[in-house]
JSON list of N, CA, C and O in Angstrom, two decimals:
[
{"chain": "A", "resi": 1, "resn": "UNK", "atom": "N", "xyz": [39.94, 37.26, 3.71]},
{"chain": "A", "resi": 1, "resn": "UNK", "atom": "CA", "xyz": [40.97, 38.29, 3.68]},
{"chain": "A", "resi": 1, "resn": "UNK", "atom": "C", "xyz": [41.84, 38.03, 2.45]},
{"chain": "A", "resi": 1, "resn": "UNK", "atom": "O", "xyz": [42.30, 36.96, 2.05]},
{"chain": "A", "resi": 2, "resn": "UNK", "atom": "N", "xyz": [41.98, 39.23, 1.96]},
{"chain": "A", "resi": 2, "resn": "UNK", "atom": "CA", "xyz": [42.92, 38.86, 0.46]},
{"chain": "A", "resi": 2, "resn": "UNK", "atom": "C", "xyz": [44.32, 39.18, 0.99]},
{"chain": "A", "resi": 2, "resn": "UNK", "atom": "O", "xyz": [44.63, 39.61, 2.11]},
{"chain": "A", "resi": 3, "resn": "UNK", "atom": "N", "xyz": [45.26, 38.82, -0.27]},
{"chain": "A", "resi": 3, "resn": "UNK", "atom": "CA", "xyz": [46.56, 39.19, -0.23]},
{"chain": "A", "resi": 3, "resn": "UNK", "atom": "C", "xyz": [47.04, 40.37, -0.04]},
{"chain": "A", "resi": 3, "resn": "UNK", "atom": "O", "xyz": [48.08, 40.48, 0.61]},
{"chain": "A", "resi": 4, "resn": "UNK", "atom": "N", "xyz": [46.64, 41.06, -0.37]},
{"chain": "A", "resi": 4, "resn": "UNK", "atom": "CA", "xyz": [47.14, 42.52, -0.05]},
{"chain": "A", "resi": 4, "resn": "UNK", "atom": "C", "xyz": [46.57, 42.93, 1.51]},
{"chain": "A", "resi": 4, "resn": "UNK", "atom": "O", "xyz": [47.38, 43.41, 2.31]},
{"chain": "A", "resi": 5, "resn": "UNK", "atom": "N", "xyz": [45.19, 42.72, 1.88]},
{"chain": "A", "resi": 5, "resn": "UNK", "atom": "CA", "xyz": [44.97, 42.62, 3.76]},
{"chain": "A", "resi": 5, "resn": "UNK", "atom": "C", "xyz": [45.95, 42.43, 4.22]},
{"chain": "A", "resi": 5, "resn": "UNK", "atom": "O", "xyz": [46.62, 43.28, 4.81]},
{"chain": "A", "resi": 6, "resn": "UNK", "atom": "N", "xyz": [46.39, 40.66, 3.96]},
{"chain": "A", "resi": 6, "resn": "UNK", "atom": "CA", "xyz": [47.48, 39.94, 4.61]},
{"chain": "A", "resi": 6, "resn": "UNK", "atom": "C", "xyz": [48.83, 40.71, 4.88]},
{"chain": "A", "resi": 6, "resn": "UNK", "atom": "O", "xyz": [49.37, 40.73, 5.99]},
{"chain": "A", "resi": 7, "resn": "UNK", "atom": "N", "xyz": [49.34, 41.38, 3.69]},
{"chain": "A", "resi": 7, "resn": "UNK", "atom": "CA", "xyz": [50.59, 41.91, 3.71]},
{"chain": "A", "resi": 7, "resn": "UNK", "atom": "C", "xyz": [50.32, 42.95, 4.79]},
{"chain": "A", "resi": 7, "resn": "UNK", "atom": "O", "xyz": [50.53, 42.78, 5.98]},
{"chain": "A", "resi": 8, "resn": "UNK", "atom": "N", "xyz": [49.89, 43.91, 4.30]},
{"chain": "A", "resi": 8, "resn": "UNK", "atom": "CA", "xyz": [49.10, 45.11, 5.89]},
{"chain": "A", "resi": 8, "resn": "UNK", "atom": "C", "xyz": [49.70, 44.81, 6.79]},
{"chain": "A", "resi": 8, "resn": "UNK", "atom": "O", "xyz": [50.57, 45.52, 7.29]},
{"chain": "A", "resi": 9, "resn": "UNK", "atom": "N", "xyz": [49.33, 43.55, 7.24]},
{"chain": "A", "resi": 9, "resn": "UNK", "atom": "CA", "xyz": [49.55, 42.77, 8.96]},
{"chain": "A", "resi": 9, "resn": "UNK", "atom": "C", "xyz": [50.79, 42.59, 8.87]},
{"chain": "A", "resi": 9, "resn": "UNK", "atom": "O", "xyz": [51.59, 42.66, 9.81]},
{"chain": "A", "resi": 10, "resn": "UNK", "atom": "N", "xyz": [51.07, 42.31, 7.50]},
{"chain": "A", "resi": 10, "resn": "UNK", "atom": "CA", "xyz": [52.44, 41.50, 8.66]},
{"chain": "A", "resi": 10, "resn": "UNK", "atom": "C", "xyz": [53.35, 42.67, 8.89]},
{"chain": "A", "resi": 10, "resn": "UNK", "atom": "O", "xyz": [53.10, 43.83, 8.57]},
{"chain": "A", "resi": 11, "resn": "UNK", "atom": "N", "xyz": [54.79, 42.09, 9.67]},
{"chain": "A", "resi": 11, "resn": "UNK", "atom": "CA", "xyz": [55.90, 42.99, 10.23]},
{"chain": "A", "resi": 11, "resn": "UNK", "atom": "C", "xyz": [56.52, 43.37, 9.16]},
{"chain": "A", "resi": 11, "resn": "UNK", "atom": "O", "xyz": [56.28, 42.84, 8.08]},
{"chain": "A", "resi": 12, "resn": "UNK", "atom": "N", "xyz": [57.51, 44.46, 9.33]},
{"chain": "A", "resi": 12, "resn": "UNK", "atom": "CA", "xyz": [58.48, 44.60, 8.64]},
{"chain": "A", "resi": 12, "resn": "UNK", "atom": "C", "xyz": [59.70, 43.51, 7.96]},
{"chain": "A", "resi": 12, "resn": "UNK", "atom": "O", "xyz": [60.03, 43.32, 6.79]},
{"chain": "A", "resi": 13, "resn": "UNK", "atom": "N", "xyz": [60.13, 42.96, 9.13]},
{"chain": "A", "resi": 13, "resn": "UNK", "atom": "CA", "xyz": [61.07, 41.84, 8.95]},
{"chain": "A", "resi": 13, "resn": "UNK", "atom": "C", "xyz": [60.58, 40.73, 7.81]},
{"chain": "A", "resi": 13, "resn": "UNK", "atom": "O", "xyz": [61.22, 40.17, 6.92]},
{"chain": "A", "resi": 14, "resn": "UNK", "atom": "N", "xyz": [58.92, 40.64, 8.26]},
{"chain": "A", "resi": 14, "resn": "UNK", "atom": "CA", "xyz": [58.41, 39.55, 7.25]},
{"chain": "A", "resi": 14, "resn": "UNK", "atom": "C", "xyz": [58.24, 40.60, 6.05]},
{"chain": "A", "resi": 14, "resn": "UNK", "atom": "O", "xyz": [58.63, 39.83, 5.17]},
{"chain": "A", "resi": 15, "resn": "UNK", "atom": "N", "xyz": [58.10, 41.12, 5.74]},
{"chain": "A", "resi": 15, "resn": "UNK", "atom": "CA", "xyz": [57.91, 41.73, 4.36]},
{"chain": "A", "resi": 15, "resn": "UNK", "atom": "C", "xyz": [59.12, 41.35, 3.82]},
{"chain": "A", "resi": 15, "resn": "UNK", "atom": "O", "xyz": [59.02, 40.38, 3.07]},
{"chain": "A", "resi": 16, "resn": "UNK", "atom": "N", "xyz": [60.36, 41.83, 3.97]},
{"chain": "A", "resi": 16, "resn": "UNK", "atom": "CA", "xyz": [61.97, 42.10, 3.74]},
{"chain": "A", "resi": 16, "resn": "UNK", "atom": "C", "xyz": [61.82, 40.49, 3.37]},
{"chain": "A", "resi": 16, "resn": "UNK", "atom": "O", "xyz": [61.88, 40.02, 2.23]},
{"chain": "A", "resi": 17, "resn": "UNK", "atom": "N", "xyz": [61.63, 39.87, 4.42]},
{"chain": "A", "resi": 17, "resn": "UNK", "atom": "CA", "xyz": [62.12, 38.28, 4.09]},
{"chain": "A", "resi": 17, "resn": "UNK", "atom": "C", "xyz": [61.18, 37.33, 2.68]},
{"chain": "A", "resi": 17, "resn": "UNK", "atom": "O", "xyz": [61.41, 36.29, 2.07]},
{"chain": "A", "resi": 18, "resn": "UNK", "atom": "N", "xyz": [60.18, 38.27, 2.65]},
{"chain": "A", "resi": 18, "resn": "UNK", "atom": "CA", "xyz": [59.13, 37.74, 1.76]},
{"chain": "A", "resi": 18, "resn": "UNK", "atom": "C", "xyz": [59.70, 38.09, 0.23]},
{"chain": "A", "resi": 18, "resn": "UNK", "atom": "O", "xyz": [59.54, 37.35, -0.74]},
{"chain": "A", "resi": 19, "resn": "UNK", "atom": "N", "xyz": [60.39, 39.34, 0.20]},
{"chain": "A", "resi": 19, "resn": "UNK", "atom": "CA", "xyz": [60.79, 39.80, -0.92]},
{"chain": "A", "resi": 19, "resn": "UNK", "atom": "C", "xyz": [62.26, 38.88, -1.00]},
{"chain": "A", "resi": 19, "resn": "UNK", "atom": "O", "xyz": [62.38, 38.24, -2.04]},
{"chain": "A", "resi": 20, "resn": "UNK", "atom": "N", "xyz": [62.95, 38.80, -0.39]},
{"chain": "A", "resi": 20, "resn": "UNK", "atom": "CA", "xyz": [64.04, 38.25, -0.43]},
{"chain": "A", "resi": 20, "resn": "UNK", "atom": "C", "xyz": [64.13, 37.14, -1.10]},
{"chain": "A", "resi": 20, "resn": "UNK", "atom": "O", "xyz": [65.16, 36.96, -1.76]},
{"chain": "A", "resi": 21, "resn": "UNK", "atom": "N", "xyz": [62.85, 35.91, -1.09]},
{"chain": "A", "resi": 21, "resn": "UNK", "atom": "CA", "xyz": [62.96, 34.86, -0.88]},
{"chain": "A", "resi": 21, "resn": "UNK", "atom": "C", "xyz": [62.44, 35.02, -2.94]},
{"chain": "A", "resi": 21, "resn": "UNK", "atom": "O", "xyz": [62.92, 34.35, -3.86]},
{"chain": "A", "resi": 22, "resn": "UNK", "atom": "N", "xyz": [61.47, 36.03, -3.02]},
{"chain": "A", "resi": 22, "resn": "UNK", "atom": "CA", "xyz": [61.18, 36.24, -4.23]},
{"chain": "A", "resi": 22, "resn": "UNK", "atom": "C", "xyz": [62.23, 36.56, -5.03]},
{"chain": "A", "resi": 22, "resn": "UNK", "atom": "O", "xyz": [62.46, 35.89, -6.05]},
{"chain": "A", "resi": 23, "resn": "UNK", "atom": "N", "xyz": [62.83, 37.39, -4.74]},
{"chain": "A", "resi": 23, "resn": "UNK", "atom": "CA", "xyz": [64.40, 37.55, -5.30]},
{"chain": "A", "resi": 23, "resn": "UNK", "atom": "C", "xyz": [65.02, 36.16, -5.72]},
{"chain": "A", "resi": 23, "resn": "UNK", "atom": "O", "xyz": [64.93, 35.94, -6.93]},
{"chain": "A", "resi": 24, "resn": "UNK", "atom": "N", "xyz": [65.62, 35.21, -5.00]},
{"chain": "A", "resi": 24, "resn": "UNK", "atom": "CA", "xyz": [66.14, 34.06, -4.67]},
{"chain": "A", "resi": 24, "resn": "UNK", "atom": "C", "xyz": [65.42, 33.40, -5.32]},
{"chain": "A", "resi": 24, "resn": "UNK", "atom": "O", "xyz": [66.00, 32.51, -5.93]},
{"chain": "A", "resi": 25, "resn": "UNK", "atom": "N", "xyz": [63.93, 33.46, -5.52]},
{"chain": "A", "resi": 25, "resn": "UNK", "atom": "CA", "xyz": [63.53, 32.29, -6.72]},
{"chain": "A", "resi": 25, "resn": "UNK", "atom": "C", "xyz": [63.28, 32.56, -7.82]},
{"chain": "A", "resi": 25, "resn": "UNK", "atom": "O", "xyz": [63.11, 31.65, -8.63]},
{"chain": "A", "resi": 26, "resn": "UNK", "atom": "N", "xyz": [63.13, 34.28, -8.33]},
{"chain": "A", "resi": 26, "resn": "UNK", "atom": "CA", "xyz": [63.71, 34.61, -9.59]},
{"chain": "A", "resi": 26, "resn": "UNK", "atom": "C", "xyz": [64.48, 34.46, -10.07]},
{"chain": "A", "resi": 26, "resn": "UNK", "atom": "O", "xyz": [64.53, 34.04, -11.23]},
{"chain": "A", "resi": 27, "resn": "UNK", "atom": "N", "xyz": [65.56, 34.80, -9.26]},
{"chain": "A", "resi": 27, "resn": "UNK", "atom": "CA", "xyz": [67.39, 34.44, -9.71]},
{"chain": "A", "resi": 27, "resn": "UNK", "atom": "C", "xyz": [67.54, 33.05, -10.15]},
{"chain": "A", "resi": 27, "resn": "UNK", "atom": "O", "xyz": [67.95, 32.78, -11.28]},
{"chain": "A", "resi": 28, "resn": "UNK", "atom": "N", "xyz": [67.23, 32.24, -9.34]},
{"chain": "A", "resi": 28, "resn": "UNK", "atom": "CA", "xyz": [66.95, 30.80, -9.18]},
{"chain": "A", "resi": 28, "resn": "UNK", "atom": "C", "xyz": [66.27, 30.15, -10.80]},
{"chain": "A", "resi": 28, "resn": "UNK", "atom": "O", "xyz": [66.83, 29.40, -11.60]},
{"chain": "A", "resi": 29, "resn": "UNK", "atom": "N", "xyz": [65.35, 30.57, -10.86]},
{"chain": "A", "resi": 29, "resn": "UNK", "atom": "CA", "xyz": [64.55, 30.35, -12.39]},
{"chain": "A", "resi": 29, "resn": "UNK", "atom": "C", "xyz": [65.24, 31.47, -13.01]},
{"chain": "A", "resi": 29, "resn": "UNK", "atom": "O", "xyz": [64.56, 32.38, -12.53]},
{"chain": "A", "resi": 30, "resn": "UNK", "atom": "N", "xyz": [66.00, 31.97, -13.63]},
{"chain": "A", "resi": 30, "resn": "UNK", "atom": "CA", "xyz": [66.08, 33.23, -14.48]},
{"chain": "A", "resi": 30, "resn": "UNK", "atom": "C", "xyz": [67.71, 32.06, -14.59]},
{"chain": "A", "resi": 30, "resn": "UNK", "atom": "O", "xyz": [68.07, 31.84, -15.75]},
{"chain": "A", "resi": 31, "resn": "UNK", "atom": "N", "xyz": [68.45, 31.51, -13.62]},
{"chain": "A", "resi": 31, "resn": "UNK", "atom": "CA", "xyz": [69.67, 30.71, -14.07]},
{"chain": "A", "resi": 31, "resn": "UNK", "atom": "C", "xyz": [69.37, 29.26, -14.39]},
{"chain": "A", "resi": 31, "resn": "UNK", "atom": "O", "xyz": [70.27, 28.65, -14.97]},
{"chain": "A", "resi": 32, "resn": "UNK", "atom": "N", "xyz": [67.99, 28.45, -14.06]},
{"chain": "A", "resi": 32, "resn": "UNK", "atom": "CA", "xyz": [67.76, 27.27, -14.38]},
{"chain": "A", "resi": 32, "resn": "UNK", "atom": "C", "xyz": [67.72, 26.46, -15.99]},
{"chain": "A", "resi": 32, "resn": "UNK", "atom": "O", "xyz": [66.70, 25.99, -16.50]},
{"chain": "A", "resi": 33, "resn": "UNK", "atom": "N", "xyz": [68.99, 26.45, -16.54]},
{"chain": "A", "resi": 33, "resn": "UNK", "atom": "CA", "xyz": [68.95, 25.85, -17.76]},
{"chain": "A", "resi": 33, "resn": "UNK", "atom": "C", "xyz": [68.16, 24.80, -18.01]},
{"chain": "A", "resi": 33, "resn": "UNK", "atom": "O", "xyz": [68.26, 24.33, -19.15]},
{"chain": "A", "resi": 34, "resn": "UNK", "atom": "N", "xyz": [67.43, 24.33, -17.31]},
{"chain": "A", "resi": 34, "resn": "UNK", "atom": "CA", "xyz": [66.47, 23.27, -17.46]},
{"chain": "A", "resi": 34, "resn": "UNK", "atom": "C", "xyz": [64.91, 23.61, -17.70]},
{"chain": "A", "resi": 34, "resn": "UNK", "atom": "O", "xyz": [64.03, 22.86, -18.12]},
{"chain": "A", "resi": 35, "resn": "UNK", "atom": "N", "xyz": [64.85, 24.87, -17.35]},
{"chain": "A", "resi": 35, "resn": "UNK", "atom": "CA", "xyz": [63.79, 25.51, -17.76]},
{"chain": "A", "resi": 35, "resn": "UNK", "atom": "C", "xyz": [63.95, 26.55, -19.34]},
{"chain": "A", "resi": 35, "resn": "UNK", "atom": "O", "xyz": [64.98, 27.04, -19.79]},
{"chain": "A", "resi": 36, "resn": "UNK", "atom": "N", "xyz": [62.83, 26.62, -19.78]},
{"chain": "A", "resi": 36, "resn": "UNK", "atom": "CA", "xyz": [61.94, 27.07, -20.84]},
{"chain": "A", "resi": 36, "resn": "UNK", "atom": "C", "xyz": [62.67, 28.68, -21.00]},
{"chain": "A", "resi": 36, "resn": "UNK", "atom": "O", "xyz": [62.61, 29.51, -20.09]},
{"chain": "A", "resi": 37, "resn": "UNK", "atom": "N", "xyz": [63.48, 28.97, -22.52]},
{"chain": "A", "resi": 37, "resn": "UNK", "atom": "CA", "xyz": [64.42, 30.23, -22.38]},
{"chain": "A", "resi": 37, "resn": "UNK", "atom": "C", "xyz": [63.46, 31.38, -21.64]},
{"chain": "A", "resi": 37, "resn": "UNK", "atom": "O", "xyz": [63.61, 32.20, -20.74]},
{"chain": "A", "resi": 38, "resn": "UNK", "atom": "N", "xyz": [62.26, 30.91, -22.68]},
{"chain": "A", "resi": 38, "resn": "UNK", "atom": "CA", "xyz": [61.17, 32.18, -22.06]},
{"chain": "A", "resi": 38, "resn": "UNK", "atom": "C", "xyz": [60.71, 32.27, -20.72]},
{"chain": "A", "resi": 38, "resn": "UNK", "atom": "O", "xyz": [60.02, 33.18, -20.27]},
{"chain": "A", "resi": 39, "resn": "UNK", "atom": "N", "xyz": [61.19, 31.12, -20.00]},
{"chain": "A", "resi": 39, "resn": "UNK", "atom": "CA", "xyz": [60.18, 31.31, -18.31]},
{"chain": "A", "resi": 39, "resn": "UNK", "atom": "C", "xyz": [61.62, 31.94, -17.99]},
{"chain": "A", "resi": 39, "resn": "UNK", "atom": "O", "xyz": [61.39, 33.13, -17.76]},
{"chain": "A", "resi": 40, "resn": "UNK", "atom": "N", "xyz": [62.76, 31.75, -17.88]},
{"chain": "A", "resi": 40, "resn": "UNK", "atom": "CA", "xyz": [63.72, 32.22, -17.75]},
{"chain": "A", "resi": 40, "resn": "UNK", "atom": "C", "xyz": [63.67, 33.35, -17.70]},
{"chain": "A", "resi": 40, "resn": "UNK", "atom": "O", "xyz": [63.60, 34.10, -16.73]},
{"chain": "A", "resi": 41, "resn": "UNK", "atom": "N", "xyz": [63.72, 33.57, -18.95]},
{"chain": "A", "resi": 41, "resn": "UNK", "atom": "CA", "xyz": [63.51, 35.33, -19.61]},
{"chain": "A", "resi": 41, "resn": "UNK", "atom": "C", "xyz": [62.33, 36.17, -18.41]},
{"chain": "A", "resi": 41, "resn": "UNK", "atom": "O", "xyz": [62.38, 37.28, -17.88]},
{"chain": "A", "resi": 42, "resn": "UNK", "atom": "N", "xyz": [61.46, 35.21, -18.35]},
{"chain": "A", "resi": 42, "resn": "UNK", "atom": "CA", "xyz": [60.39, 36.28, -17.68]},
{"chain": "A", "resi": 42, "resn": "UNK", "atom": "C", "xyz": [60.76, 36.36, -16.24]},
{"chain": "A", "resi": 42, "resn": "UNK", "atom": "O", "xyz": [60.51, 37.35, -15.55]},
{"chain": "A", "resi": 43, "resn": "UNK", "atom": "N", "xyz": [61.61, 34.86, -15.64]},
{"chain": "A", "resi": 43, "resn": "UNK", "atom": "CA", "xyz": [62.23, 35.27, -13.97]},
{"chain": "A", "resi": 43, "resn": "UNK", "atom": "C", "xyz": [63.08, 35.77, -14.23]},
{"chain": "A", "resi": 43, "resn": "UNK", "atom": "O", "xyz": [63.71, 35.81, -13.17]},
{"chain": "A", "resi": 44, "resn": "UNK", "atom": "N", "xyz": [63.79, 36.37, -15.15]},
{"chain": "A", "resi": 44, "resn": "UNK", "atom": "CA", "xyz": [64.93, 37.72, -14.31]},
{"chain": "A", "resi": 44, "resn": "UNK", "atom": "C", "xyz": [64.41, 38.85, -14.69]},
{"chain": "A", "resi": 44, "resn": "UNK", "atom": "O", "xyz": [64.90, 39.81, -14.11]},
{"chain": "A", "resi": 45, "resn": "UNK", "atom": "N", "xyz": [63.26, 39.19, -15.76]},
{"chain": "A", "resi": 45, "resn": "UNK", "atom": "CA", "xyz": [62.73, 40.64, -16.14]},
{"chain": "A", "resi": 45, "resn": "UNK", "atom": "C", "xyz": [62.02, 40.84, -14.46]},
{"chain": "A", "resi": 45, "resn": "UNK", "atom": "O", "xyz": [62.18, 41.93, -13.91]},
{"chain": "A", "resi": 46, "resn": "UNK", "atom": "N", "xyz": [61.23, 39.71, -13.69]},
{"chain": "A", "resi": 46, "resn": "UNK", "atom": "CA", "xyz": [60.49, 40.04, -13.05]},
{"chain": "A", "resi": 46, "resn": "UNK", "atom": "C", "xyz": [61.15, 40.65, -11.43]},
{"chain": "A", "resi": 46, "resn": "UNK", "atom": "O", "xyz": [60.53, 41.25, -10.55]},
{"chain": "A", "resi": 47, "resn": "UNK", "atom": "N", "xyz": [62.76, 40.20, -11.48]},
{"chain": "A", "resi": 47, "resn": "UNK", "atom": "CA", "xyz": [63.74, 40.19, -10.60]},
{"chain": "A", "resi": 47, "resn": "UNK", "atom": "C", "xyz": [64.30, 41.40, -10.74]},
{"chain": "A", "resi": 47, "resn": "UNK", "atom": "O", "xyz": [64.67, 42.02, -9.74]},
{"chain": "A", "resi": 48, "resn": "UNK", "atom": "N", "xyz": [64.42, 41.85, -11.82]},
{"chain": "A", "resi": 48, "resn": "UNK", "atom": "CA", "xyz": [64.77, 43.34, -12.32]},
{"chain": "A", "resi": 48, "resn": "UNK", "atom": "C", "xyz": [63.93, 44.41, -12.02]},
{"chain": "A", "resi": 48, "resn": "UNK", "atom": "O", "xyz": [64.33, 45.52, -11.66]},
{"chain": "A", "resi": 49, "resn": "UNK", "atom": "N", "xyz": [62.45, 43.99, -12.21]},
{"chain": "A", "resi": 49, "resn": "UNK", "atom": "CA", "xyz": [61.42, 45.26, -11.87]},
{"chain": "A", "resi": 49, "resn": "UNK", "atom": "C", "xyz": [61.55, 45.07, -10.07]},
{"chain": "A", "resi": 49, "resn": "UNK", "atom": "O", "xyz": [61.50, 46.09, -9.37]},
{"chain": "A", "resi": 50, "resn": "UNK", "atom": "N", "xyz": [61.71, 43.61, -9.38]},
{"chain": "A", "resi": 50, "resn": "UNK", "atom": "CA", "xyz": [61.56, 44.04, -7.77]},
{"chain": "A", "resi": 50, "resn": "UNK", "atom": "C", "xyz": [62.53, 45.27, -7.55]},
{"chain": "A", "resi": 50, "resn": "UNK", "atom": "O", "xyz": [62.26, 46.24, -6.84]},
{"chain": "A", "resi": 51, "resn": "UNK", "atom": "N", "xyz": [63.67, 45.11, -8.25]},
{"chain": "A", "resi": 51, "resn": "UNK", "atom": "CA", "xyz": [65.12, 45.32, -7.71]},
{"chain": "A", "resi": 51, "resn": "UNK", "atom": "C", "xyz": [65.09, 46.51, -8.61]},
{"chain": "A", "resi": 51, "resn": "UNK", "atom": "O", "xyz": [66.23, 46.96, -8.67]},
{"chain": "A", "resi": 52, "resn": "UNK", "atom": "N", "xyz": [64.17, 47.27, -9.39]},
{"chain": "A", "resi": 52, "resn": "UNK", "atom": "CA", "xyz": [63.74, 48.56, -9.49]},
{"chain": "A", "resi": 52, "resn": "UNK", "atom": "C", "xyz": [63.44, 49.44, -8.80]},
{"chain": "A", "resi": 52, "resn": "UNK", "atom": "O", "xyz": [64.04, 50.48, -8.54]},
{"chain": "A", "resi": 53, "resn": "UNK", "atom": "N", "xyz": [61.81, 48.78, -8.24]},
{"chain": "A", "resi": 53, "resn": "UNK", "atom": "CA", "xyz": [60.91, 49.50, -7.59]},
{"chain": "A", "resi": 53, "resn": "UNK", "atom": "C", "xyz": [61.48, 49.61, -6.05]},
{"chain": "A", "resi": 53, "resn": "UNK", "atom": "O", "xyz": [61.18, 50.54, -5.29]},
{"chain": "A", "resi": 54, "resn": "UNK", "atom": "N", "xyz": [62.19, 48.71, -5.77]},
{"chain": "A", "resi": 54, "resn": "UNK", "atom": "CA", "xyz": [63.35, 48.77, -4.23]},
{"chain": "A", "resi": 54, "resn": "UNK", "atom": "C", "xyz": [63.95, 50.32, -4.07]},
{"chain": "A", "resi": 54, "resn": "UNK", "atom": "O", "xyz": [63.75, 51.28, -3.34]},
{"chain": "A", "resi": 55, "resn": "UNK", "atom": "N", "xyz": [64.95, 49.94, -5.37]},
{"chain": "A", "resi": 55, "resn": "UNK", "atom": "CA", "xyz": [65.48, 51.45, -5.58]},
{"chain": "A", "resi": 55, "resn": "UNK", "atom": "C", "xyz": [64.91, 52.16, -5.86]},
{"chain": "A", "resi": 55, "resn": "UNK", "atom": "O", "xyz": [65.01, 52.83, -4.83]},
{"chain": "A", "resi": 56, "resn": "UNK", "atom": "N", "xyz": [64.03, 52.93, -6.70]},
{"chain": "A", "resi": 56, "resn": "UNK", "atom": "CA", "xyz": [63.11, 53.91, -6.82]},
{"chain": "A", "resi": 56, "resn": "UNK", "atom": "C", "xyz": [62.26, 53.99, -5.26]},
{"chain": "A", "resi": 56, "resn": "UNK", "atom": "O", "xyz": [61.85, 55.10, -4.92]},
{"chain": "A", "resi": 57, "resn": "UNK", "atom": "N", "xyz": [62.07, 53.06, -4.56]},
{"chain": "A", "resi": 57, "resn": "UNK", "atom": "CA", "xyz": [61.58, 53.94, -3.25]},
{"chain": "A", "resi": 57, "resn": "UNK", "atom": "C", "xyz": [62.82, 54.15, -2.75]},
{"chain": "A", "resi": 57, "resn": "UNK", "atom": "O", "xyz": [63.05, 55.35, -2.68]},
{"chain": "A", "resi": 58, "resn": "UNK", "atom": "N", "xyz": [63.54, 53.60, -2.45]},
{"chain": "A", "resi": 58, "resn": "UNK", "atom": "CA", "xyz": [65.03, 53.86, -1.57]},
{"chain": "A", "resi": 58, "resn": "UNK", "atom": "C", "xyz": [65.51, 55.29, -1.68]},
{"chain": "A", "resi": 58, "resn": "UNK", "atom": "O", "xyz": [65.63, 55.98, -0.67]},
{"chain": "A", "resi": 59, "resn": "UNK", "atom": "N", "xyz": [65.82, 55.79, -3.05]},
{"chain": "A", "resi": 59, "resn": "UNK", "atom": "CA", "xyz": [66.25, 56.84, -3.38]},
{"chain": "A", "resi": 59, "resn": "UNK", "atom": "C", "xyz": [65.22, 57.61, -3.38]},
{"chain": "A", "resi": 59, "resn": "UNK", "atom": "O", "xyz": [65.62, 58.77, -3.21]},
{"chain": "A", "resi": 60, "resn": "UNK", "atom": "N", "xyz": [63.69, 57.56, -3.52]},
{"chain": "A", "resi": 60, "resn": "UNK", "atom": "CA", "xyz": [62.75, 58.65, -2.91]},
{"chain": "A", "resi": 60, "resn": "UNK", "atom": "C", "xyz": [62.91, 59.16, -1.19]},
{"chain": "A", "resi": 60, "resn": "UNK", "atom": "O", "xyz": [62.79, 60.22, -0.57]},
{"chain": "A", "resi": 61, "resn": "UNK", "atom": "N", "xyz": [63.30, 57.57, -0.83]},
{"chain": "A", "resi": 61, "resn": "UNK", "atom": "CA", "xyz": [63.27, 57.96, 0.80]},
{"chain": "A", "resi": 61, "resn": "UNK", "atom": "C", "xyz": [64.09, 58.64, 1.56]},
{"chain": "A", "resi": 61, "resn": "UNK", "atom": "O", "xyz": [63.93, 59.11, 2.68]},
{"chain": "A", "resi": 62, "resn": "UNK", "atom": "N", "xyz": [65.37, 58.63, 0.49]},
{"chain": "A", "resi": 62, "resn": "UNK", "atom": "CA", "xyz": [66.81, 59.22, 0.51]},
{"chain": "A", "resi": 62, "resn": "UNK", "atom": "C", "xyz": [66.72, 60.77, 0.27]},
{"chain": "A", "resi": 62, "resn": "UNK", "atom": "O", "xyz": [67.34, 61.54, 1.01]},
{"chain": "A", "resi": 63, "resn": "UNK", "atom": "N", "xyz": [65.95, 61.24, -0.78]},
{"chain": "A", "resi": 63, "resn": "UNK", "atom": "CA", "xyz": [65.91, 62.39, -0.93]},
{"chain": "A", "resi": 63, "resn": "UNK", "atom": "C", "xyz": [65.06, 63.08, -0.69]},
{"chain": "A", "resi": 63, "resn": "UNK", "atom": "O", "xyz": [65.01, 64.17, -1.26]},
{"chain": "A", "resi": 64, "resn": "UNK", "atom": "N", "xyz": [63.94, 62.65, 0.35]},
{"chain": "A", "resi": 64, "resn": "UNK", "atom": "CA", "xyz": [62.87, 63.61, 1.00]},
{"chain": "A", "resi": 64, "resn": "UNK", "atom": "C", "xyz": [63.63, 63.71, 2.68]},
{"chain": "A", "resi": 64, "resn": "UNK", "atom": "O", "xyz": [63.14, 64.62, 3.35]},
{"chain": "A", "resi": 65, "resn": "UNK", "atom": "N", "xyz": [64.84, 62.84, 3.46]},
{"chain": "A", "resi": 65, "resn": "UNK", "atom": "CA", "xyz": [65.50, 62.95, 4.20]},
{"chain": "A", "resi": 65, "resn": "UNK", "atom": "C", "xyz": [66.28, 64.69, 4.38]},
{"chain": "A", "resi": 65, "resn": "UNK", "atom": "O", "xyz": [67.10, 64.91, 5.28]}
]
């Protein structure tokens, strides 16, 4: 079973918490001065597109309501 199967199954709650935690370790590496400017650079671009595509469904879901 691949990763994307997996997600399928799980609950809601676990999805939310799965993203959350991704959030939290982007942020996490995107402020770690001990890391590499560029890995940096690439954990908060990658924290920016979650916290895009969040909103772009949010506000789709908002306005087909």
């Amino acid at each position: 079973m691949d990763t994307e199967d997996k997600l399928k199954e799980l609950s809601k709650e676990q999805l939310i918490n799965i993203i959350n935690w991704t959030r939290r370790d982007l942020y996490n590496g995107a402020i770690n001065r001990r890391l590499n400017p560029f890995v940096r650079g690439w954990c908060s671009m990658l924290k920016e597109a979650i916290e895009h595509q969040v909103t772009k469904a949010f506000n789709k879901l908002v306005k087909e309501e």
